[in-house]
Amino acid sequence: MNLDLFSPSVEDSVELGRGGLEKMISDATSPVRYRLRLGDRDIDMNARIGTPIRLEYLGEIHCVYCNKVTNKSFGQGYCYEHFMSLAQCDSCMMSPEKCHFDQGTCREPEWAEVTCMQSHYVYLANASGIKVGITRGGQVPTRWVDQGATQAMIIARVTSRKLAGLLEVVFKQHVADKTNWRTMLKGTSEPIELPAARDQLVAECRPELEALIAEYGLQAIQLINHADVRSLDYPVEQYPEKVTSLTLDKQPVVEGTLLGIKGQYWILDTGVINIRRHTGYQVVLR
């Protein structure tokens, strides 16, 4: 008798959650713990590793700001109207050195006061090799987890997002400012001596850094030469030899055995899917 005929398929399995996809919630334990919020449920994704899962796209995308149905997601989850009007979707969020708050042209000055005019950190991380990045104080170490970094270290503290962007522009002349996500998903990067890399980078950028400090003041830009290196590891049973990207736009049902999670990616035996990129997509997870 063929017992497989009586075995439940992933399609027939219990519904774990239903609703709009959001960025996974992470706890920087060892390994990192991930939860996916769908509707009124928080799903322990670490507990699903090693088991078959099925993600079904229901054919609707809801704007994460107004919940209106949109045919296309802009800027990771917004409808076109709010993508074009909200300060959090402005080009200066991707290129903070272009901040125009002081020119009086910010889309939402009150929002910027709370979000951008506060302490930010510049850091070095190792996800697919060394990179420089910036983040708000409250986003450490969440930002590093989202990027799939295995090591990270703060190298400067500044008083605004714009200043963080100006420092990043200086540093990225010598190191990358983006993660190669395909390399990151193939396995753990070789360890890097981040303190030594920081010292070399600061030495190479000394004239530009001194010019920025002279312009904005020592209180506004503080280089940090004593921060600890944070190490992170992820719940991955097996990394893929070849990274095949899956998207719900092209494949409304994504299923397979969950082999691990790194950054905001699920690693399946059928490919990898970026959960954050699908923010607002209405789905069922089984």
PDB file of C-alpha atoms in Angstrom:
ATOM      1  CA  MET A   1       0.000   0.000   0.000  1.00  0.00           C
ATOM      2  CA  ASN A   2       1.303   3.483  -0.868  1.00  0.00           C
ATOM      3  CA  LEU A   3       1.134   5.353   2.434  1.00  0.00           C
ATOM      4  CA  ASP A   4       2.001   8.639   0.668  1.00  0.00           C
ATOM      5  CA  LEU A   5      -1.559   8.668  -0.671  1.00  0.00           C
ATOM      6  CA  PHE A   6      -2.794   9.169   2.887  1.00  0.00           C
ATOM      7  CA  SER A   7      -0.136  11.714   3.966  1.00  0.00           C
ATOM      8  CA  PRO A   8      -1.312  15.360   4.250  1.00  0.00           C
ATOM      9  CA  SER A   9       0.261  17.746   1.724  1.00  0.00           C
ATOM     10  CA  VAL A  10       1.521  21.217   2.595  1.00  0.00           C
ATOM     11  CA  GLU A  11      -1.545  22.577   0.807  1.00  0.00           C
ATOM     12  CA  ASP A  12      -3.831  20.664   3.178  1.00  0.00           C
ATOM     13  CA  SER A  13      -1.858  21.475   6.342  1.00  0.00           C
ATOM     14  CA  VAL A  14      -2.959  23.713   9.203  1.00  0.00           C
ATOM     15  CA  GLU A  15      -3.243  27.430   8.513  1.00  0.00           C
ATOM     16  CA  LEU A  16      -0.581  29.179  10.616  1.00  0.00           C
ATOM     17  CA  GLY A  17      -1.633  32.720   9.833  1.00  0.00           C
ATOM     18  CA  ARG A  18      -3.411  35.008   7.391  1.00  0.00           C
ATOM     19  CA  GLY A  19      -2.969  38.727   6.677  1.00  0.00           C
ATOM     20  CA  GLY A  20      -0.531  41.305   5.350  1.00  0.00           C
ATOM     21  CA  LEU A  21       3.158  40.446   5.322  1.00  0.00           C
ATOM     22  CA  GLU A  22       5.424  42.560   7.512  1.00  0.00           C
ATOM     23  CA  LYS A  23       9.128  42.610   8.164  1.00  0.00           C
ATOM     24  CA  MET A  24       9.958  39.744  10.499  1.00  0.00           C
ATOM     25  CA  ILE A  25      10.484  40.661  14.144  1.00  0.00           C
ATOM     26  CA  SER A  26      13.905  39.563  15.352  1.00  0.00           C
ATOM     27  CA  ASP A  27      15.561  39.016  18.715  1.00  0.00           C
ATOM     28  CA  ALA A  28      19.351  39.089  18.602  1.00  0.00           C
ATOM     29  CA  THR A  29      19.814  35.921  20.629  1.00  0.00           C
ATOM     30  CA  SER A  30      22.181  33.140  19.584  1.00  0.00           C
ATOM     31  CA  PRO A  31      20.954  32.149  17.100  1.00  0.00           C
ATOM     32  CA  VAL A  32      18.698  35.047  16.106  1.00  0.00           C
ATOM     33  CA  ARG A  33      15.026  34.311  16.802  1.00  0.00           C
ATOM     34  CA  TYR A  34      12.436  35.318  14.218  1.00  0.00           C
ATOM     35  CA  ARG A  35       8.710  35.896  14.511  1.00  0.00           C
ATOM     36  CA  LEU A  36       6.315  36.659  11.667  1.00  0.00           C
ATOM     37  CA  ARG A  37       3.210  38.646  12.490  1.00  0.00           C
ATOM     38  CA  LEU A  38       0.203  37.747  10.323  1.00  0.00           C
ATOM     39  CA  GLY A  39      -3.101  39.237  11.366  1.00  0.00           C
ATOM     40  CA  ASP A  40      -3.475  38.641  15.094  1.00  0.00           C
ATOM     41  CA  ARG A  41      -0.895  35.844  15.222  1.00  0.00           C
ATOM     42  CA  ASP A  42       2.812  35.870  15.999  1.00  0.00           C
ATOM     43  CA  ILE A  43       4.393  32.848  14.325  1.00  0.00           C
ATOM     44  CA  ASP A  44       7.627  31.397  15.700  1.00  0.00           C
ATOM     45  CA  MET A  45       9.557  30.927  12.463  1.00  0.00           C
ATOM     46  CA  ASN A  46      12.539  29.230  14.097  1.00  0.00           C
ATOM     47  CA  ALA A  47      10.182  26.410  15.071  1.00  0.00           C
ATOM     48  CA  ARG A  48       9.285  25.931  11.386  1.00  0.00           C
ATOM     49  CA  ILE A  49      12.884  25.340  10.257  1.00  0.00           C
ATOM     50  CA  GLY A  50      13.285  21.836   8.879  1.00  0.00           C
ATOM     51  CA  THR A  51       9.586  21.546   8.017  1.00  0.00           C
ATOM     52  CA  PRO A  52       7.592  22.129   4.806  1.00  0.00           C
ATOM     53  CA  ILE A  53       5.864  25.512   4.544  1.00  0.00           C
ATOM     54  CA  ARG A  54       3.563  27.065   1.962  1.00  0.00           C
ATOM     55  CA  LEU A  55       3.074  30.812   1.395  1.00  0.00           C
ATOM     56  CA  GLU A  56       0.014  31.633  -0.721  1.00  0.00           C
ATOM     57  CA  TYR A  57      -0.454  35.130  -2.197  1.00  0.00           C
ATOM     58  CA  LEU A  58      -4.138  36.124  -2.148  1.00  0.00           C
ATOM     59  CA  GLY A  59      -3.826  38.619  -4.991  1.00  0.00           C
ATOM     60  CA  GLU A  60      -4.064  41.883  -3.033  1.00  0.00           C
ATOM     61  CA  ILE A  61      -1.486  44.367  -1.766  1.00  0.00           C
ATOM     62  CA  HIS A  62      -2.530  46.795   0.988  1.00  0.00           C
ATOM     63  CA  CYS A  63      -0.672  50.047   1.574  1.00  0.00           C
ATOM     64  CA  VAL A  64       1.076  49.850   4.960  1.00  0.00           C
ATOM     65  CA  TYR A  65       0.149  53.488   5.652  1.00  0.00           C
ATOM     66  CA  CYS A  66      -3.529  53.756   4.648  1.00  0.00           C
ATOM     67  CA  ASN A  67      -4.439  50.075   4.077  1.00  0.00           C
ATOM     68  CA  LYS A  68      -5.840  50.933   0.624  1.00  0.00           C
ATOM     69  CA  VAL A  69      -5.567  48.210  -2.027  1.00  0.00           C
ATOM     70  CA  THR A  70      -2.809  49.062  -4.496  1.00  0.00           C
ATOM     71  CA  ASN A  71      -1.952  47.289  -7.747  1.00  0.00           C
ATOM     72  CA  LYS A  72       1.756  47.716  -7.065  1.00  0.00           C
ATOM     73  CA  SER A  73       3.848  48.162  -3.953  1.00  0.00           C
ATOM     74  CA  PHE A  74       6.129  51.207  -3.891  1.00  0.00           C
ATOM     75  CA  GLY A  75       9.025  51.582  -1.480  1.00  0.00           C
ATOM     76  CA  GLN A  76       8.345  48.286   0.327  1.00  0.00           C
ATOM     77  CA  GLY A  77       4.646  48.532   0.989  1.00  0.00           C
ATOM     78  CA  TYR A  78       3.203  51.936   0.073  1.00  0.00           C
ATOM     79  CA  CYS A  79       0.567  52.972  -2.441  1.00  0.00           C
ATOM     80  CA  TYR A  80       1.708  55.496  -5.052  1.00  0.00           C
ATOM     81  CA  GLU A  81      -0.083  58.412  -3.382  1.00  0.00           C
ATOM     82  CA  HIS A  82       1.707  58.002  -0.076  1.00  0.00           C
ATOM     83  CA  PHE A  83       4.992  56.962  -1.664  1.00  0.00           C
ATOM     84  CA  MET A  84       4.987  60.374  -3.337  1.00  0.00           C
ATOM     85  CA  SER A  85       3.831  62.357  -0.285  1.00  0.00           C
ATOM     86  CA  LEU A  86       5.381  60.857   2.851  1.00  0.00           C
ATOM     87  CA  ALA A  87       8.757  62.046   4.120  1.00  0.00           C
ATOM     88  CA  GLN A  88       9.689  58.462   4.985  1.00  0.00           C
ATOM     89  CA  CYS A  89       9.534  57.659   1.255  1.00  0.00           C
ATOM     90  CA  ASP A  90      11.593  60.668   0.096  1.00  0.00           C
ATOM     91  CA  SER A  91      14.870  60.096  -1.756  1.00  0.00           C
ATOM     92  CA  CYS A  92      16.799  61.485   1.212  1.00  0.00           C
ATOM     93  CA  MET A  93      15.889  58.363   3.185  1.00  0.00           C
ATOM     94  CA  MET A  94      18.042  56.349   0.777  1.00  0.00           C
ATOM     95  CA  SER A  95      20.619  59.142   0.428  1.00  0.00           C
ATOM     96  CA  PRO A  96      20.529  60.978   3.790  1.00  0.00           C
ATOM     97  CA  GLU A  97      23.283  63.368   2.762  1.00  0.00           C
ATOM     98  CA  LYS A  98      20.626  64.945   0.508  1.00  0.00           C
ATOM     99  CA  CYS A  99      18.454  65.936   3.493  1.00  0.00           C
ATOM    100  CA  HIS A 100      16.712  69.252   2.767  1.00  0.00           C
ATOM    101  CA  PHE A 101      15.138  69.836   6.169  1.00  0.00           C
ATOM    102  CA  ASP A 102      17.206  72.974   6.769  1.00  0.00           C
ATOM    103  CA  GLN A 103      15.916  74.388   3.472  1.00  0.00           C
ATOM    104  CA  GLY A 104      12.347  74.252   4.721  1.00  0.00           C
ATOM    105  CA  THR A 105      11.233  71.812   2.017  1.00  0.00           C
ATOM    106  CA  CYS A 106      10.796  68.620   4.081  1.00  0.00           C
ATOM    107  CA  ARG A 107       7.495  66.871   3.298  1.00  0.00           C
ATOM    108  CA  GLU A 108       6.754  66.347   7.008  1.00  0.00           C
ATOM    109  CA  PRO A 109       8.874  68.579   9.276  1.00  0.00           C
ATOM    110  CA  GLU A 110       7.320  67.261  12.517  1.00  0.00           C
ATOM    111  CA  TRP A 111       8.002  63.659  11.507  1.00  0.00           C
ATOM    112  CA  ALA A 112      11.582  64.586  10.573  1.00  0.00           C
ATOM    113  CA  GLU A 113      12.145  66.269  13.944  1.00  0.00           C
ATOM    114  CA  VAL A 114      11.375  62.983  15.671  1.00  0.00           C
ATOM    115  CA  THR A 115      12.975  60.604  13.167  1.00  0.00           C
ATOM    116  CA  CYS A 116      15.899  62.380  11.510  1.00  0.00           C
ATOM    117  CA  MET A 117      16.950  65.063  13.994  1.00  0.00           C
ATOM    118  CA  GLN A 118      18.154  62.585  16.591  1.00  0.00           C
ATOM    119  CA  SER A 119      21.283  60.574  17.313  1.00  0.00           C
ATOM    120  CA  HIS A 120      22.388  58.224  14.553  1.00  0.00           C
ATOM    121  CA  TYR A 121      25.258  55.783  14.394  1.00  0.00           C
ATOM    122  CA  VAL A 122      27.699  55.003  11.615  1.00  0.00           C
ATOM    123  CA  TYR A 123      28.893  51.405  11.705  1.00  0.00           C
ATOM    124  CA  LEU A 124      30.999  48.785   9.979  1.00  0.00           C
ATOM    125  CA  ALA A 125      29.409  45.390   9.347  1.00  0.00           C
ATOM    126  CA  ASN A 126      30.368  42.090   7.788  1.00  0.00           C
ATOM    127  CA  ALA A 127      27.559  40.404   5.865  1.00  0.00           C
ATOM    128  CA  SER A 128      29.026  39.717   2.434  1.00  0.00           C
ATOM    129  CA  GLY A 129      32.318  41.435   3.274  1.00  0.00           C
ATOM    130  CA  ILE A 130      32.983  44.714   5.023  1.00  0.00           C
ATOM    131  CA  LYS A 131      30.517  47.560   4.519  1.00  0.00           C
ATOM    132  CA  VAL A 132      29.664  50.907   6.078  1.00  0.00           C
ATOM    133  CA  GLY A 133      26.121  51.813   7.086  1.00  0.00           C
ATOM    134  CA  ILE A 134      24.027  54.108   9.272  1.00  0.00           C
ATOM    135  CA  THR A 135      21.136  53.587  11.663  1.00  0.00           C
ATOM    136  CA  ARG A 136      19.161  55.300  14.415  1.00  0.00           C
ATOM    137  CA  GLY A 137      20.199  54.506  17.946  1.00  0.00           C
ATOM    138  CA  GLY A 138      17.113  52.432  18.686  1.00  0.00           C
ATOM    139  CA  GLN A 139      17.750  50.205  15.654  1.00  0.00           C
ATOM    140  CA  VAL A 140      20.947  48.621  17.018  1.00  0.00           C
ATOM    141  CA  PRO A 141      21.298  45.626  16.582  1.00  0.00           C
ATOM    142  CA  THR A 142      18.043  45.149  14.598  1.00  0.00           C
ATOM    143  CA  ARG A 143      19.518  46.872  11.555  1.00  0.00           C
ATOM    144  CA  TRP A 144      22.461  44.491  11.544  1.00  0.00           C
ATOM    145  CA  VAL A 145      20.214  41.439  11.817  1.00  0.00           C
ATOM    146  CA  ASP A 146      18.061  42.666   8.911  1.00  0.00           C
ATOM    147  CA  GLN A 147      21.184  42.846   6.750  1.00  0.00           C
ATOM    148  CA  GLY A 148      22.345  39.371   7.711  1.00  0.00           C
ATOM    149  CA  ALA A 149      25.561  40.691   9.265  1.00  0.00           C
ATOM    150  CA  THR A 150      27.672  38.230  11.237  1.00  0.00           C
ATOM    151  CA  GLN A 151      29.788  41.008  12.775  1.00  0.00           C
ATOM    152  CA  ALA A 152      29.145  44.701  13.368  1.00  0.00           C
ATOM    153  CA  MET A 153      30.667  47.609  15.259  1.00  0.00           C
ATOM    154  CA  ILE A 154      29.774  51.278  15.777  1.00  0.00           C
ATOM    155  CA  ILE A 155      32.446  53.715  14.609  1.00  0.00           C
ATOM    156  CA  ALA A 156      30.761  57.120  15.050  1.00  0.00           C
ATOM    157  CA  ARG A 157      27.824  58.845  16.710  1.00  0.00           C
ATOM    158  CA  VAL A 158      26.265  61.970  15.171  1.00  0.00           C
ATOM    159  CA  THR A 159      23.349  64.243  16.008  1.00  0.00           C
ATOM    160  CA  SER A 160      21.279  63.857  12.821  1.00  0.00           C
ATOM    161  CA  ARG A 161      20.581  61.546   9.932  1.00  0.00           C
ATOM    162  CA  LYS A 162      22.102  64.037   7.490  1.00  0.00           C
ATOM    163  CA  LEU A 163      25.437  64.007   9.332  1.00  0.00           C
ATOM    164  CA  ALA A 164      25.401  60.197   9.316  1.00  0.00           C
ATOM    165  CA  GLY A 165      24.897  60.335   5.555  1.00  0.00           C
ATOM    166  CA  LEU A 166      27.770  62.772   5.093  1.00  0.00           C
ATOM    167  CA  LEU A 167      30.087  60.467   7.040  1.00  0.00           C
ATOM    168  CA  GLU A 168      28.898  57.473   5.035  1.00  0.00           C
ATOM    169  CA  VAL A 169      29.712  59.298   1.800  1.00  0.00           C
ATOM    170  CA  VAL A 170      33.263  59.852   3.058  1.00  0.00           C
ATOM    171  CA  PHE A 171      33.770  56.259   4.176  1.00  0.00           C
ATOM    172  CA  LYS A 172      32.219  54.584   1.129  1.00  0.00           C
ATOM    173  CA  GLN A 173      35.034  55.891  -1.019  1.00  0.00           C
ATOM    174  CA  HIS A 174      37.058  53.092   0.586  1.00  0.00           C
ATOM    175  CA  VAL A 175      34.531  50.393   1.577  1.00  0.00           C
ATOM    176  CA  ALA A 176      31.213  49.192   0.166  1.00  0.00           C
ATOM    177  CA  ASP A 177      27.932  50.654   1.418  1.00  0.00           C
ATOM    178  CA  LYS A 178      25.711  47.797   0.246  1.00  0.00           C
ATOM    179  CA  THR A 179      25.381  44.109   1.062  1.00  0.00           C
ATOM    180  CA  ASN A 180      25.701  41.565  -1.732  1.00  0.00           C
ATOM    181  CA  TRP A 181      22.618  39.598  -0.725  1.00  0.00           C
ATOM    182  CA  ARG A 182      23.451  36.597  -2.882  1.00  0.00           C
ATOM    183  CA  THR A 183      26.867  36.229  -1.242  1.00  0.00           C
ATOM    184  CA  MET A 184      25.310  36.767   2.201  1.00  0.00           C
ATOM    185  CA  LEU A 185      22.842  33.929   1.593  1.00  0.00           C
ATOM    186  CA  LYS A 186      25.533  31.450   0.557  1.00  0.00           C
ATOM    187  CA  GLY A 187      27.007  31.281   4.022  1.00  0.00           C
ATOM    188  CA  THR A 188      28.897  33.011   6.783  1.00  0.00           C
ATOM    189  CA  SER A 189      31.468  35.560   5.665  1.00  0.00           C
ATOM    190  CA  GLU A 190      35.065  35.109   6.739  1.00  0.00           C
ATOM    191  CA  PRO A 191      35.672  36.954  10.028  1.00  0.00           C
ATOM    192  CA  ILE A 192      37.118  40.455   9.735  1.00  0.00           C
ATOM    193  CA  GLU A 193      39.217  42.341  12.298  1.00  0.00           C
ATOM    194  CA  LEU A 194      36.789  45.240  12.463  1.00  0.00           C
ATOM    195  CA  PRO A 195      38.807  47.389  14.913  1.00  0.00           C
ATOM    196  CA  ALA A 196      41.811  47.261  12.599  1.00  0.00           C
ATOM    197  CA  ALA A 197      39.584  47.994   9.602  1.00  0.00           C
ATOM    198  CA  ARG A 198      38.082  50.976  11.458  1.00  0.00           C
ATOM    199  CA  ASP A 199      41.513  52.405  12.316  1.00  0.00           C
ATOM    200  CA  GLN A 200      42.686  52.083   8.713  1.00  0.00           C
ATOM    201  CA  LEU A 201      39.483  53.627   7.365  1.00  0.00           C
ATOM    202  CA  VAL A 202      39.647  56.617   9.724  1.00  0.00           C
ATOM    203  CA  ALA A 203      43.285  57.166   8.822  1.00  0.00           C
ATOM    204  CA  GLU A 204      42.487  57.103   5.097  1.00  0.00           C
ATOM    205  CA  CYS A 205      39.616  59.556   5.557  1.00  0.00           C
ATOM    206  CA  ARG A 206      41.275  61.855   8.096  1.00  0.00           C
ATOM    207  CA  PRO A 207      41.281  65.080   5.987  1.00  0.00           C
ATOM    208  CA  GLU A 208      37.585  64.765   5.054  1.00  0.00           C
ATOM    209  CA  LEU A 209      36.615  63.852   8.626  1.00  0.00           C
ATOM    210  CA  GLU A 210      38.494  66.803  10.085  1.00  0.00           C
ATOM    211  CA  ALA A 211      36.764  69.119   7.610  1.00  0.00           C
ATOM    212  CA  LEU A 212      33.303  67.839   8.644  1.00  0.00           C
ATOM    213  CA  ILE A 213      34.146  68.142  12.357  1.00  0.00           C
ATOM    214  CA  ALA A 214      35.424  71.680  11.815  1.00  0.00           C
ATOM    215  CA  GLU A 215      32.173  72.591  10.043  1.00  0.00           C
ATOM    216  CA  TYR A 216      29.663  70.939  12.397  1.00  0.00           C
ATOM    217  CA  GLY A 217      31.575  70.714  15.693  1.00  0.00           C
ATOM    218  CA  LEU A 218      32.956  68.026  17.994  1.00  0.00           C
ATOM    219  CA  GLN A 219      29.630  67.651  19.777  1.00  0.00           C
ATOM    220  CA  ALA A 220      27.842  66.865  16.517  1.00  0.00           C
ATOM    221  CA  ILE A 221      30.316  64.279  15.193  1.00  0.00           C
ATOM    222  CA  GLN A 222      32.001  61.903  17.619  1.00  0.00           C
ATOM    223  CA  LEU A 223      34.307  59.219  16.284  1.00  0.00           C
ATOM    224  CA  ILE A 224      34.228  56.112  18.474  1.00  0.00           C
ATOM    225  CA  ASN A 225      37.374  54.027  18.815  1.00  0.00           C
ATOM    226  CA  HIS A 226      36.389  51.767  21.722  1.00  0.00           C
ATOM    227  CA  ALA A 227      33.146  50.046  20.668  1.00  0.00           C
ATOM    228  CA  ASP A 228      32.812  46.289  21.017  1.00  0.00           C
ATOM    229  CA  VAL A 229      32.344  44.009  18.026  1.00  0.00           C
ATOM    230  CA  ARG A 230      28.904  42.368  18.022  1.00  0.00           C
ATOM    231  CA  SER A 231      28.790  38.831  16.631  1.00  0.00           C
ATOM    232  CA  LEU A 232      25.554  37.365  15.249  1.00  0.00           C
ATOM    233  CA  ASP A 233      24.594  33.913  14.062  1.00  0.00           C
ATOM    234  CA  TYR A 234      21.460  32.751  12.305  1.00  0.00           C
ATOM    235  CA  PRO A 235      19.152  29.730  12.383  1.00  0.00           C
ATOM    236  CA  VAL A 236      20.285  28.071   9.148  1.00  0.00           C
ATOM    237  CA  GLU A 237      20.520  24.303   8.703  1.00  0.00           C
ATOM    238  CA  GLN A 238      21.808  24.484   5.142  1.00  0.00           C
ATOM    239  CA  TYR A 239      22.948  27.290   2.863  1.00  0.00           C
ATOM    240  CA  PRO A 240      22.180  27.089  -0.876  1.00  0.00           C
ATOM    241  CA  GLU A 241      24.971  26.455  -3.362  1.00  0.00           C
ATOM    242  CA  LYS A 242      23.029  28.471  -5.923  1.00  0.00           C
ATOM    243  CA  VAL A 243      20.745  31.318  -4.871  1.00  0.00           C
ATOM    244  CA  THR A 244      17.414  31.272  -6.721  1.00  0.00           C
ATOM    245  CA  SER A 245      15.200  34.254  -5.927  1.00  0.00           C
ATOM    246  CA  LEU A 246      11.443  33.702  -5.491  1.00  0.00           C
ATOM    247  CA  THR A 247       8.838  36.489  -5.658  1.00  0.00           C
ATOM    248  CA  LEU A 248       5.079  36.357  -5.139  1.00  0.00           C
ATOM    249  CA  ASP A 249       4.561  38.573  -8.204  1.00  0.00           C
ATOM    250  CA  LYS A 250       5.831  35.805 -10.471  1.00  0.00           C
ATOM    251  CA  GLN A 251       4.963  32.807  -8.315  1.00  0.00           C
ATOM    252  CA  PRO A 252       1.804  33.241  -6.188  1.00  0.00           C
ATOM    253  CA  VAL A 253       2.526  30.064  -4.235  1.00  0.00           C
ATOM    254  CA  VAL A 254       5.974  29.634  -2.691  1.00  0.00           C
ATOM    255  CA  GLU A 255       6.539  26.354  -0.928  1.00  0.00           C
ATOM    256  CA  GLY A 256       9.294  24.018   0.148  1.00  0.00           C
ATOM    257  CA  THR A 257      11.214  22.926   3.207  1.00  0.00           C
ATOM    258  CA  LEU A 258      12.439  25.877   5.267  1.00  0.00           C
ATOM    259  CA  LEU A 259      16.193  25.368   5.646  1.00  0.00           C
ATOM    260  CA  GLY A 260      16.946  28.574   7.497  1.00  0.00           C
ATOM    261  CA  ILE A 261      16.444  32.305   7.945  1.00  0.00           C
ATOM    262  CA  LYS A 262      19.027  35.042   7.511  1.00  0.00           C
ATOM    263  CA  GLY A 263      18.466  38.767   7.325  1.00  0.00           C
ATOM    264  CA  GLN A 264      14.878  39.092   6.125  1.00  0.00           C
ATOM    265  CA  TYR A 265      15.155  36.047   3.832  1.00  0.00           C
ATOM    266  CA  TRP A 266      13.646  32.595   4.102  1.00  0.00           C
ATOM    267  CA  ILE A 267      15.989  29.965   2.705  1.00  0.00           C
ATOM    268  CA  LEU A 268      13.938  27.113   1.213  1.00  0.00           C
ATOM    269  CA  ASP A 269      15.076  24.027  -0.654  1.00  0.00           C
ATOM    270  CA  THR A 270      13.295  25.588  -3.664  1.00  0.00           C
ATOM    271  CA  GLY A 271      14.862  29.065  -3.474  1.00  0.00           C
ATOM    272  CA  VAL A 272      14.986  32.175  -1.282  1.00  0.00           C
ATOM    273  CA  ILE A 273      12.327  34.822  -0.655  1.00  0.00           C
ATOM    274  CA  ASN A 274      12.773  38.306   0.805  1.00  0.00           C
ATOM    275  CA  ILE A 275       9.885  38.756   3.237  1.00  0.00           C
ATOM    276  CA  ARG A 276      10.438  42.485   3.742  1.00  0.00           C
ATOM    277  CA  ARG A 277      10.279  43.117   0.001  1.00  0.00           C
ATOM    278  CA  HIS A 278       6.690  41.753   0.092  1.00  0.00           C
ATOM    279  CA  THR A 279       5.417  44.072   2.840  1.00  0.00           C
ATOM    280  CA  GLY A 280       1.667  44.597   2.458  1.00  0.00           C
ATOM    281  CA  TYR A 281       1.055  41.461   0.343  1.00  0.00           C
ATOM    282  CA  GLN A 282      -1.985  39.591   1.639  1.00  0.00           C
ATOM    283  CA  VAL A 283      -1.062  35.949   2.225  1.00  0.00           C
ATOM    284  CA  VAL A 284      -1.879  32.691   3.928  1.00  0.00           C
ATOM    285  CA  LEU A 285       0.947  30.732   5.560  1.00  0.00           C
ATOM    286  CA  ARG A 286       0.577  26.986   6.040  1.00  0.00           C
TER     287      ARG A 286
END
